[in-house]
PDB file of C-alpha atoms (C1' of nucleotides) in Angstrom:
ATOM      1  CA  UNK D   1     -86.472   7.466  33.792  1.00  0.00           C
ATOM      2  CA  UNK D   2     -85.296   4.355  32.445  1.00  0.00           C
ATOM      3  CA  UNK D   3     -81.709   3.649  33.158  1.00  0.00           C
ATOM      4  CA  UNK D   4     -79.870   0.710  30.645  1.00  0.00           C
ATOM      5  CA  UNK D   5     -76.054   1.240  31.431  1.00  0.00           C
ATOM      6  CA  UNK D   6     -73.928   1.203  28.717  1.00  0.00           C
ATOM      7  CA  UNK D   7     -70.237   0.010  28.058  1.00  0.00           C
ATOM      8  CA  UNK D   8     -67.924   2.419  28.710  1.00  0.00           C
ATOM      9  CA  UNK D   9     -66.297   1.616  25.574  1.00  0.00           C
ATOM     10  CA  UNK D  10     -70.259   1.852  23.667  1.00  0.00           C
ATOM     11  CA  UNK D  11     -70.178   5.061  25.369  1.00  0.00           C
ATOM     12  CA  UNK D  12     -66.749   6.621  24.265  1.00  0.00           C
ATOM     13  CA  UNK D  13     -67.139   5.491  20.181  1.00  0.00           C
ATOM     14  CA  UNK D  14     -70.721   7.297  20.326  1.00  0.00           C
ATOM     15  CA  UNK D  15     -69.162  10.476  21.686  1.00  0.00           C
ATOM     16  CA  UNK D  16     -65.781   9.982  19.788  1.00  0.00           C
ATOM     17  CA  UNK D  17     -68.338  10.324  16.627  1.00  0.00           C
ATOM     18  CA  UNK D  18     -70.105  13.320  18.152  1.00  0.00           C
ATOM     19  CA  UNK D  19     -66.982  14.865  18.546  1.00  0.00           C
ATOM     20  CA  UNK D  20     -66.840  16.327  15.340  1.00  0.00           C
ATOM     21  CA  UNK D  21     -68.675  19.431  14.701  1.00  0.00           C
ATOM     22  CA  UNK D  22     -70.369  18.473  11.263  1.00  0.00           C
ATOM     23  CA  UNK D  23     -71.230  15.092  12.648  1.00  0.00           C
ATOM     24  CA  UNK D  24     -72.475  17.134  16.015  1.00  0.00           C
ATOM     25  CA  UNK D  25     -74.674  19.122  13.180  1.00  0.00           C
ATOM     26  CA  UNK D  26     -76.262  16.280  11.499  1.00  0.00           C
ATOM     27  CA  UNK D  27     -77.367  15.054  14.596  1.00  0.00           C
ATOM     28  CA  UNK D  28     -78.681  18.144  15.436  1.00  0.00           C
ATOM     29  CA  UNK D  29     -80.304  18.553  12.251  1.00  0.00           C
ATOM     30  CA  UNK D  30     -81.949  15.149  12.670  1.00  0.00           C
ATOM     31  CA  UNK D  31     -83.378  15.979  16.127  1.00  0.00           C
ATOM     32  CA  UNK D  32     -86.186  17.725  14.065  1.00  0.00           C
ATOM     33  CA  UNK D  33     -86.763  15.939  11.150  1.00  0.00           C
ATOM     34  CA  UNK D  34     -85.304  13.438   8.675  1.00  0.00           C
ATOM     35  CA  UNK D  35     -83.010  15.025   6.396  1.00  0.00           C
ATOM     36  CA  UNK D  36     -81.204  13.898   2.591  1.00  0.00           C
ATOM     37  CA  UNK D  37     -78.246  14.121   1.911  1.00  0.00           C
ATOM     38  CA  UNK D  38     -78.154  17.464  -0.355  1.00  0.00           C
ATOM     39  CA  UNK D  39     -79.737  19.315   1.975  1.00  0.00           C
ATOM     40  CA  UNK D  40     -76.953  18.515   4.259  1.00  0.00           C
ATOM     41  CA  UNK D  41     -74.384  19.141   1.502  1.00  0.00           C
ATOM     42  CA  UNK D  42     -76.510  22.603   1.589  1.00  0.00           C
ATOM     43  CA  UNK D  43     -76.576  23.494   5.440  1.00  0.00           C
ATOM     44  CA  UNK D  44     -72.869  22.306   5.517  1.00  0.00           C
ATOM     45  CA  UNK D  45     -71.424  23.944   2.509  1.00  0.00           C
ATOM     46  CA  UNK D  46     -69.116  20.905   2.282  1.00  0.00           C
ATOM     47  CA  UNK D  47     -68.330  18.608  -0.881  1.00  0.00           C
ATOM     48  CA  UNK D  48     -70.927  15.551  -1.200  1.00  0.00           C
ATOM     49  CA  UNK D  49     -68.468  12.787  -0.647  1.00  0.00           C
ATOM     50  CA  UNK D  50     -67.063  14.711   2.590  1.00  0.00           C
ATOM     51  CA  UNK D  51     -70.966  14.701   4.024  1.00  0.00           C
ATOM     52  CA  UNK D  52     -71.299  11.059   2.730  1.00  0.00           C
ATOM     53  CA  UNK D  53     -68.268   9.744   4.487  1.00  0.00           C
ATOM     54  CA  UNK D  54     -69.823  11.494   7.991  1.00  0.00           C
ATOM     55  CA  UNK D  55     -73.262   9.758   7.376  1.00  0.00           C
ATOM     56  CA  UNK D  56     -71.622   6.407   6.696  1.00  0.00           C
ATOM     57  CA  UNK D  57     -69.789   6.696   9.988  1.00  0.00           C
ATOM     58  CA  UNK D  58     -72.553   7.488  11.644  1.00  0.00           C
ATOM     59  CA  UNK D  59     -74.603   4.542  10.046  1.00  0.00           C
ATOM     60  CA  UNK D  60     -71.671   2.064  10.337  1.00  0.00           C
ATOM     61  CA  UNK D  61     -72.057   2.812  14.137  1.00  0.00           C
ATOM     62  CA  UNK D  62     -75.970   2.457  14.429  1.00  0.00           C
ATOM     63  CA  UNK D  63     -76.549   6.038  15.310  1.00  0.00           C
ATOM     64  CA  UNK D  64     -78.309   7.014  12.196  1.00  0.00           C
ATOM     65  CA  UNK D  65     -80.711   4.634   9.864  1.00  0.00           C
ATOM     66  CA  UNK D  66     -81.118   5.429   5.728  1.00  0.00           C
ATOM     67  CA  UNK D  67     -84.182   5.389   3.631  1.00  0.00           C
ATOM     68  CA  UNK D  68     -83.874   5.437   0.049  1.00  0.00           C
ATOM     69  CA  UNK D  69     -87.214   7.497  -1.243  1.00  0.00           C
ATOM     70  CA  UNK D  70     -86.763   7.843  -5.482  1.00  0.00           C
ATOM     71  CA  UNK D  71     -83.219   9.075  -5.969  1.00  0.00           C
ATOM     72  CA  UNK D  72     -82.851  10.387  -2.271  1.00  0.00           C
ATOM     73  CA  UNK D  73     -81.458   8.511   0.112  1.00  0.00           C
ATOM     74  CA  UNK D  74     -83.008  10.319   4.001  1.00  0.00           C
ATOM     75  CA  UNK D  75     -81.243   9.926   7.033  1.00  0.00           C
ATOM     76  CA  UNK D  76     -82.853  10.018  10.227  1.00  0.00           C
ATOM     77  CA  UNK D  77     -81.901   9.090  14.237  1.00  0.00           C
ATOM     78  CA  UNK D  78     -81.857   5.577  14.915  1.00  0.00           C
ATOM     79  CA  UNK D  79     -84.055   5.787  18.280  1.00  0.00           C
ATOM     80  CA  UNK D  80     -83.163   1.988  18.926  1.00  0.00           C
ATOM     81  CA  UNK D  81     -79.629   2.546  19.461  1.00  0.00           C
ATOM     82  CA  UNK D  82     -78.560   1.599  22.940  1.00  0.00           C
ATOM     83  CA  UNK D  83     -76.498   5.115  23.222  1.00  0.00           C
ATOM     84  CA  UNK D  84     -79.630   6.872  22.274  1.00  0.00           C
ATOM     85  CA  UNK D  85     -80.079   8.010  25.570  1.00  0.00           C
ATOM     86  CA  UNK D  86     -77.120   9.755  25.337  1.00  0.00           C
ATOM     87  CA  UNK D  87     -77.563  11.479  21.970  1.00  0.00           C
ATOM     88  CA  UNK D  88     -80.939  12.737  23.230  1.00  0.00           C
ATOM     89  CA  UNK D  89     -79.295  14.277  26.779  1.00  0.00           C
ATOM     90  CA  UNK D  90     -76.470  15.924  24.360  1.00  0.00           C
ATOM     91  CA  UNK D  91     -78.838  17.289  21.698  1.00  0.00           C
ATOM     92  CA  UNK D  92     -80.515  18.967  24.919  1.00  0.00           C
ATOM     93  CA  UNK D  93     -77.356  21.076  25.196  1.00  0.00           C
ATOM     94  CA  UNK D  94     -76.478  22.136  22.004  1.00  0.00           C
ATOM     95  CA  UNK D  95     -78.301  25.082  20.130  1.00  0.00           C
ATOM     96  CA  UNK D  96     -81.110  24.385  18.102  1.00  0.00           C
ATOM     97  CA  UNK D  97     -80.218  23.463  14.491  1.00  0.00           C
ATOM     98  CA  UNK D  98     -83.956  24.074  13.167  1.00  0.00           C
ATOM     99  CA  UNK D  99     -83.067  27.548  11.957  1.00  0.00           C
ATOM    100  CA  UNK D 100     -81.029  26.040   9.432  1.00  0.00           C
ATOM    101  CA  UNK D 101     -83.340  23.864   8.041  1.00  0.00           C
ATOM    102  CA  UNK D 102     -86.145  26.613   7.382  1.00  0.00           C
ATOM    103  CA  UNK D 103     -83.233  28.829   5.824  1.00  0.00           C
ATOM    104  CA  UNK D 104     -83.276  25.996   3.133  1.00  0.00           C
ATOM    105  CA  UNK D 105     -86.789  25.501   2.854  1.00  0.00           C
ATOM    106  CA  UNK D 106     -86.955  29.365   1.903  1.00  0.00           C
ATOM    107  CA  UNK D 107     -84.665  29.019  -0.360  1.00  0.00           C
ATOM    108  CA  UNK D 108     -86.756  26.650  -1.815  1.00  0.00           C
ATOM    109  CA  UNK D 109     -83.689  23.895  -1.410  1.00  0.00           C
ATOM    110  CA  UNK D 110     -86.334  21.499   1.206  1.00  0.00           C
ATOM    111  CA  UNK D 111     -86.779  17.625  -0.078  1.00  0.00           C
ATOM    112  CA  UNK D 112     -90.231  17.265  -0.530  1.00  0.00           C
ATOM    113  CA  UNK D 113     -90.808  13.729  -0.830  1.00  0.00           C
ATOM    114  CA  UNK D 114     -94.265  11.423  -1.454  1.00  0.00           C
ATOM    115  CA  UNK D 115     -92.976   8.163  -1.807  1.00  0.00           C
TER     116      UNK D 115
ATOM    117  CA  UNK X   1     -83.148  22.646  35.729  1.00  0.00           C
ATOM    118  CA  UNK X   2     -81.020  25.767  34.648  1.00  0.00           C
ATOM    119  CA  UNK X   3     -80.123  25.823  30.910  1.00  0.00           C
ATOM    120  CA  UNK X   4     -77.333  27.286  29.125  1.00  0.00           C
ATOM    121  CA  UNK X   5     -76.930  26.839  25.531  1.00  0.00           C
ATOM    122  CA  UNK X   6     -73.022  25.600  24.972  1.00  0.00           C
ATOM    123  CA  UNK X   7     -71.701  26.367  21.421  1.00  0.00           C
ATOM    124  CA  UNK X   8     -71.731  23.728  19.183  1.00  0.00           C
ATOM    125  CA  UNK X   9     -68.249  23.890  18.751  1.00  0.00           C
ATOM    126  CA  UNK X  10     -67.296  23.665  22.496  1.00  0.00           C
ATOM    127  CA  UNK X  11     -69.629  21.093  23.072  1.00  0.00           C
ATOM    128  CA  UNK X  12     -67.856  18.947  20.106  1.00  0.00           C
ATOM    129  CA  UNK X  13     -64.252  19.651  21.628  1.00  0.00           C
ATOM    130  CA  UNK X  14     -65.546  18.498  24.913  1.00  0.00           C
ATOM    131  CA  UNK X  15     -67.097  14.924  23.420  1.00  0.00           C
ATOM    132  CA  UNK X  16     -63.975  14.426  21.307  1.00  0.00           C
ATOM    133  CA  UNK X  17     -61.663  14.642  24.333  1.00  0.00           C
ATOM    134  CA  UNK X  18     -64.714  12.094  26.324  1.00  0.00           C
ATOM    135  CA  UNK X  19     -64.414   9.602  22.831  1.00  0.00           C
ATOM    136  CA  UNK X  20     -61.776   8.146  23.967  1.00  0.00           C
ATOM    137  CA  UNK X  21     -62.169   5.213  26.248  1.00  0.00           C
ATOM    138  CA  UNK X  22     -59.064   6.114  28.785  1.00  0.00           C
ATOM    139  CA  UNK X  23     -59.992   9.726  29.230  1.00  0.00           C
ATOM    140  CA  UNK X  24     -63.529   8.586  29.820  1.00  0.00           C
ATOM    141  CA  UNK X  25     -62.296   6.020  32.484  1.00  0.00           C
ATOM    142  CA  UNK X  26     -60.437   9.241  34.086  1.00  0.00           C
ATOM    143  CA  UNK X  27     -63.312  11.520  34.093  1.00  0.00           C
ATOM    144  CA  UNK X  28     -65.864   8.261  35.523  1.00  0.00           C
ATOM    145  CA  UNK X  29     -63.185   7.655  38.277  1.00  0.00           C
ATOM    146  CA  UNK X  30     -63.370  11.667  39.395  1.00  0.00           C
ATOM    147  CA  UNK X  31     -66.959  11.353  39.691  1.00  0.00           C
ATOM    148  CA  UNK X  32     -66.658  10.040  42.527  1.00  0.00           C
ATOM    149  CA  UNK X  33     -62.946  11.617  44.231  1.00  0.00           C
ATOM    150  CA  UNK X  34     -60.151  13.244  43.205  1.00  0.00           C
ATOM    151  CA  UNK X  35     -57.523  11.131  42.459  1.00  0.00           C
ATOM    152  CA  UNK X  36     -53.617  11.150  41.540  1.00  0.00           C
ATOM    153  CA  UNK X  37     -51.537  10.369  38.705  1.00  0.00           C
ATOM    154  CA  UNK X  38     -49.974   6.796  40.485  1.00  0.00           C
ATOM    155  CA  UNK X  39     -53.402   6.237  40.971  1.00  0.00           C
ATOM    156  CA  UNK X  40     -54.894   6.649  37.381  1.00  0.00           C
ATOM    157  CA  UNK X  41     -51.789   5.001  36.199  1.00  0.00           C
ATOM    158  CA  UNK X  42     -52.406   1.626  38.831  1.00  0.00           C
ATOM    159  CA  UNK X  43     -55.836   1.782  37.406  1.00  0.00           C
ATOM    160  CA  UNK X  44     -55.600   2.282  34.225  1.00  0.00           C
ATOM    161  CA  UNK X  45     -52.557  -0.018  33.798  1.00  0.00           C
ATOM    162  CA  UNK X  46     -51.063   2.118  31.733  1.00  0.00           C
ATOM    163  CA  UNK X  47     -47.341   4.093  31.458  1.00  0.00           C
ATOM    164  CA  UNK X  48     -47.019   6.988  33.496  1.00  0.00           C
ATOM    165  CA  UNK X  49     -46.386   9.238  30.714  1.00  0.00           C
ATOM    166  CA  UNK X  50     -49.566   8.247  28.720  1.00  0.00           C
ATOM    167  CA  UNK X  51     -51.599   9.076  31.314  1.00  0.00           C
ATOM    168  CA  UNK X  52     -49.989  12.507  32.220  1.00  0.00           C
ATOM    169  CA  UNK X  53     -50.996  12.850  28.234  1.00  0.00           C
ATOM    170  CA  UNK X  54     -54.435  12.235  29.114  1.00  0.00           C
ATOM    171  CA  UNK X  55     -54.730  14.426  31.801  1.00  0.00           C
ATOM    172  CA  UNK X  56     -52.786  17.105  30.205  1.00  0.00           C
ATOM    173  CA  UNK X  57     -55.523  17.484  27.166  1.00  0.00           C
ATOM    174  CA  UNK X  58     -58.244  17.501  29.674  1.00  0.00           C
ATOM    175  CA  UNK X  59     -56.821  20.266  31.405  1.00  0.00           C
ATOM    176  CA  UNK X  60     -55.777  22.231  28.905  1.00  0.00           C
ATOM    177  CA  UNK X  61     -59.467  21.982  27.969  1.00  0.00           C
ATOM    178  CA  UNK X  62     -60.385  22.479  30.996  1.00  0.00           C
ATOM    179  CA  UNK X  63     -62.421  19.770  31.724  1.00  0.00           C
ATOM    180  CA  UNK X  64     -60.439  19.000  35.030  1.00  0.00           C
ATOM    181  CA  UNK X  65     -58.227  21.137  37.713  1.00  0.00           C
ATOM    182  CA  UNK X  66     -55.499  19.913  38.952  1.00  0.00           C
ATOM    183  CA  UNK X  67     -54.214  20.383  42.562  1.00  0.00           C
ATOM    184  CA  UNK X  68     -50.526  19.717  43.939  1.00  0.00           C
ATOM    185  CA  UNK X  69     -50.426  18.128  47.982  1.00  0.00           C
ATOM    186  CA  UNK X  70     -46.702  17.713  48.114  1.00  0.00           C
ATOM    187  CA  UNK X  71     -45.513  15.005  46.177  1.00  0.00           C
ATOM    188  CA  UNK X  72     -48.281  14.296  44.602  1.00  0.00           C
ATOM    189  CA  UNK X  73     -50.246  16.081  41.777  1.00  0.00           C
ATOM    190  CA  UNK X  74     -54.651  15.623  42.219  1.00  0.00           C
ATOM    191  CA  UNK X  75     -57.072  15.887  39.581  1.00  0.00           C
ATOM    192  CA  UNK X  76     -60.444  16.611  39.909  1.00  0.00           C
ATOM    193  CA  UNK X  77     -63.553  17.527  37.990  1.00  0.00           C
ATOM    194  CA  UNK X  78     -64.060  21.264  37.178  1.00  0.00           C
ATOM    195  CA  UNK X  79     -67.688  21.249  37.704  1.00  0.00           C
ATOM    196  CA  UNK X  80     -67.137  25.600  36.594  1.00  0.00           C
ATOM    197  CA  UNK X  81     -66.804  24.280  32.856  1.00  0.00           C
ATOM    198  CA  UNK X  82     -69.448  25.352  30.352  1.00  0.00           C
ATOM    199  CA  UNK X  83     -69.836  21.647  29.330  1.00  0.00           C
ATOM    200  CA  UNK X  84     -69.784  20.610  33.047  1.00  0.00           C
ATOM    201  CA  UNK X  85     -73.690  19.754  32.470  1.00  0.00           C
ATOM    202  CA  UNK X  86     -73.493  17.569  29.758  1.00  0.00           C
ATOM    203  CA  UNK X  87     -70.541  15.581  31.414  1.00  0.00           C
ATOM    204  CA  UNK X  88     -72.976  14.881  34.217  1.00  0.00           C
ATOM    205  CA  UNK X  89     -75.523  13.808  32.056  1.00  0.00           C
ATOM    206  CA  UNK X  90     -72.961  11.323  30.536  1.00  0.00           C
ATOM    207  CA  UNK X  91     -71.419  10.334  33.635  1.00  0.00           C
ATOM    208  CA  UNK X  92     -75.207   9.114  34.141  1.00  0.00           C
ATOM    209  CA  UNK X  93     -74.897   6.990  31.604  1.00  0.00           C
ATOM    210  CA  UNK X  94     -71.520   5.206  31.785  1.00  0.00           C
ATOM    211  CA  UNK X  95     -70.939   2.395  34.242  1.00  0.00           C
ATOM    212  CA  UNK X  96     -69.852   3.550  37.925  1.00  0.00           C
ATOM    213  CA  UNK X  97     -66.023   3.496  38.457  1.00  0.00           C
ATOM    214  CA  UNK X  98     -66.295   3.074  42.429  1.00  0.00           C
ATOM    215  CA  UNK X  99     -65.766  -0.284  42.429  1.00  0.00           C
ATOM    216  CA  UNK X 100     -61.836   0.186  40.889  1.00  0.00           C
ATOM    217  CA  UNK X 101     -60.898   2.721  43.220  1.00  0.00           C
ATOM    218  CA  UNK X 102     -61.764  -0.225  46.028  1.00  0.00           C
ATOM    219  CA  UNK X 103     -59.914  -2.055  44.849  1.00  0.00           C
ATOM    220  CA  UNK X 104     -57.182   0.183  44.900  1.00  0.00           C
ATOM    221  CA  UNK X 105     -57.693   0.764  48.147  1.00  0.00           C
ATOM    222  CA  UNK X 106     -57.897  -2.708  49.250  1.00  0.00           C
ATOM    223  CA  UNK X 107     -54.468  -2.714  47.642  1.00  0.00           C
ATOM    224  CA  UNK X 108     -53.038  -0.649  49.809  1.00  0.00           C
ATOM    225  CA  UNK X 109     -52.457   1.718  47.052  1.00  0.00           C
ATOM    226  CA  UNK X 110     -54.988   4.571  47.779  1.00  0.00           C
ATOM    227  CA  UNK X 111     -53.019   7.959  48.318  1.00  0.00           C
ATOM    228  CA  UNK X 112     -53.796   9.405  51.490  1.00  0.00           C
ATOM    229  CA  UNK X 113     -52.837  12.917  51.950  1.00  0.00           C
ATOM    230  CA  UNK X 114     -53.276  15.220  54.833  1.00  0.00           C
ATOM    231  CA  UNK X 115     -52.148  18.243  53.059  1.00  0.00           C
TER     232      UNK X 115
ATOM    233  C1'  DT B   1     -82.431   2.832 -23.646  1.00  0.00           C
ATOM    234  C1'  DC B   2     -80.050   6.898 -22.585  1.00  0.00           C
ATOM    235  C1'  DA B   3     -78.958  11.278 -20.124  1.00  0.00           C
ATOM    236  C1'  DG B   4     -79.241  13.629 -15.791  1.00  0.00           C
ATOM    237  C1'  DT B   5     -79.586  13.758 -10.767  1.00  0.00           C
ATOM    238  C1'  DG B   6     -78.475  12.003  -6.216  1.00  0.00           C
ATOM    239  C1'  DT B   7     -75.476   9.257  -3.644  1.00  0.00           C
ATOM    240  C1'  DA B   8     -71.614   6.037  -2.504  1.00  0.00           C
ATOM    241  C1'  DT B   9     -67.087   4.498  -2.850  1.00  0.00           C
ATOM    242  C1'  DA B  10     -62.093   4.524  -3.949  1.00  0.00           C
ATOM    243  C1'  DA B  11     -57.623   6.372  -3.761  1.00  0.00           C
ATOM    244  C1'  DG B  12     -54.479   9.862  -2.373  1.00  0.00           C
ATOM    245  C1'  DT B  13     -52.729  13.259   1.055  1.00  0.00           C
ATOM    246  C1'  DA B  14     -52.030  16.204   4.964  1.00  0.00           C
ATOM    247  C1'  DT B  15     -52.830  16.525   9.716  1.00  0.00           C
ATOM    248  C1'  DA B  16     -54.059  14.707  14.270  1.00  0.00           C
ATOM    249  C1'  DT B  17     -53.697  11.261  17.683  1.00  0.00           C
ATOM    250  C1'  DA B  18     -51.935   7.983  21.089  1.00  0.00           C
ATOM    251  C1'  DC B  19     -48.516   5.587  22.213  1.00  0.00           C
ATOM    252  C1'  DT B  20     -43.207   4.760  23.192  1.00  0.00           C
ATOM    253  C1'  DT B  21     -38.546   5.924  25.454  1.00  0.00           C
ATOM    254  C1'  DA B  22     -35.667   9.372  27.377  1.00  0.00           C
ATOM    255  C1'  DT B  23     -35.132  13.235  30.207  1.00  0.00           C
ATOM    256  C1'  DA B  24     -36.380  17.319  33.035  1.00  0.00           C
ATOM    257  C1'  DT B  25     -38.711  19.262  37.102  1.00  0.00           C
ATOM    258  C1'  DT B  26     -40.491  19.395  41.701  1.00  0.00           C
ATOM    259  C1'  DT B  27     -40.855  17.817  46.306  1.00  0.00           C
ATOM    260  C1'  DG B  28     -39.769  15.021  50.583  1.00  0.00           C
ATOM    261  C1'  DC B  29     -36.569  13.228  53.420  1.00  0.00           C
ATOM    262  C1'  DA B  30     -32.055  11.308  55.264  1.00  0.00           C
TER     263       DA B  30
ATOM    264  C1'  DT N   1     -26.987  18.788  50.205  1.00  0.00           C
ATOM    265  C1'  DG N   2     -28.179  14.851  47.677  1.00  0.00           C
ATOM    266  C1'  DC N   3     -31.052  10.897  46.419  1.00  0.00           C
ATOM    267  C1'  DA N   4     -35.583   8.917  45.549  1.00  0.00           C
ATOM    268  C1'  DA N   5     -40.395   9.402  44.298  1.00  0.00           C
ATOM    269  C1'  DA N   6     -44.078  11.655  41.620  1.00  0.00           C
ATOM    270  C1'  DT N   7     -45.024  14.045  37.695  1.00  0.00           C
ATOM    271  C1'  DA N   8     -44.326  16.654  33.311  1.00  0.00           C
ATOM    272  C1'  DT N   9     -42.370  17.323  28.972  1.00  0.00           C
ATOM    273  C1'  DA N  10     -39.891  16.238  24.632  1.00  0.00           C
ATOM    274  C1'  DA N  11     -39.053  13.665  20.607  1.00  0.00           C
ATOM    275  C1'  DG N  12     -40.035   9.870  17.662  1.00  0.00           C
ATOM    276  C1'  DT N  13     -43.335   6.710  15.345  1.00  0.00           C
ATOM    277  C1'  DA N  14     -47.321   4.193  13.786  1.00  0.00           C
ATOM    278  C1'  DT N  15     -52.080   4.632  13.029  1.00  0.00           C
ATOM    279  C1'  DA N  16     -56.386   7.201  12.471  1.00  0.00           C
ATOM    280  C1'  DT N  17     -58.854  10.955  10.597  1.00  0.00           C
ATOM    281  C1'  DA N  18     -60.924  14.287   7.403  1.00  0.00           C
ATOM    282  C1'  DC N  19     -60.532  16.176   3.528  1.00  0.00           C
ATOM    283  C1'  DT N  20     -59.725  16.147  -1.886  1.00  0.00           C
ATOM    284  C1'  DT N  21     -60.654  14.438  -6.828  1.00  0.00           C
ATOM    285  C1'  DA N  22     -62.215  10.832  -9.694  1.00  0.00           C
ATOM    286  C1'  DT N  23     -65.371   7.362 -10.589  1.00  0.00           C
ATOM    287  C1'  DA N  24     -69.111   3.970  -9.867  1.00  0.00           C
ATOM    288  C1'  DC N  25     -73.862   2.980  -8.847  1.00  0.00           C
ATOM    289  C1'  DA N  26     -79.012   3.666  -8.618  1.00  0.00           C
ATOM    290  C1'  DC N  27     -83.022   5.809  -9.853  1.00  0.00           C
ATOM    291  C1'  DT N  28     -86.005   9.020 -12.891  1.00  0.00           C
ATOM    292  C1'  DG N  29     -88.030  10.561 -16.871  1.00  0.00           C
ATOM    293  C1'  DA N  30     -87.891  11.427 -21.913  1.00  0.00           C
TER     294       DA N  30
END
DNA sequence: TCAGTGTATAAGTATATACTTATATTTGCA
DNA sequence: TGCAAATATAAGTATATACTTATACACTGA
């Protein structure tokens, strides 16, 4: 395995971020597949602006990119982030979020996007 | 490698308390020993009561044990924590800490205890 | 061009956090 | 027994955080 080391300081604002259990979530949720916004505000059940202020966190500190697609705006992992490592050995440890994701798209609440 | 999901909950508490550049210091110099409070606080270069602070939270979470040898108190890693894994796998990631206790020691200001 | 949907931002507020200084507690030793 | 060293705790304070509500912005489709 490839081995870059990190700043300590890198290291503690990544997991200062993940310590937060809906920012831990969106993470998770993004481990299997991009995800907009109201679906988040869906899985949560938190106000829009709440789940907007996480994601901006998150993309203020590189750990998550935006796409706009028509009027969605999807979040996904930012893979080039030099705590990615990290992120990937945490998501290993943390129950599987994808459960929550095909509650939505059976409740027909999934983003289906073309653009 | 054995595999035990954490809550997501836990594992959030336990990245919150490591997002914090001090505590991660403390937890990156017990990789490698157990070490004292004087010590941290040499270290660390930081007041005596801060640090007890620091190493209060993480063993109230119990992250770390502590030991007392007479006069002085030890901390050390409590490797029977649920998130005891994923520490590892960050403690992979951070830069080593041997190098400061070295230079402690070629300080003269190592504790040494026969206890 | 206008209304509706999705998202971001701003401002306010309550709580949490990380220090500080002062003091208490425990132990070792003369 | 009494003082010094190591550590913990308490109380105070400034800053950070995570919500809330209100509003602005961007895109879509009629």
């Amino acid at each position: 395995m490839e081995k870059t080391i990190i700043e300590l300081e890198d290291t503690a604002k990544t997991l200062k971020l993940l310590g937060d259990k809906t920012r831990l979530t969106i993470i998770g949720l993004l481990k299997d597949s991009e995800c907009c916004v109201c679906e988040f505000v869906e899985v949560l059940q938190m106000s829009q602006p709440s789940v907007s202020q996480h994601l901006r966190k998150l993309r203020d500190a590189g750990l998550v990119k935006e796409q706009r697609r028509g009027q969605w705006i999807f979040y996904s992992l930012n893979a080039q982030h030099e705590t990615y490592p990290i992120i990937q050995q945490i998501l290993e440890q943390i129950p599987d979020q994808k459960e929550k994701l095909r509650a939505l798209e059976e409740a027909g609440l999934r983003i289906q996007c073309d653009l």
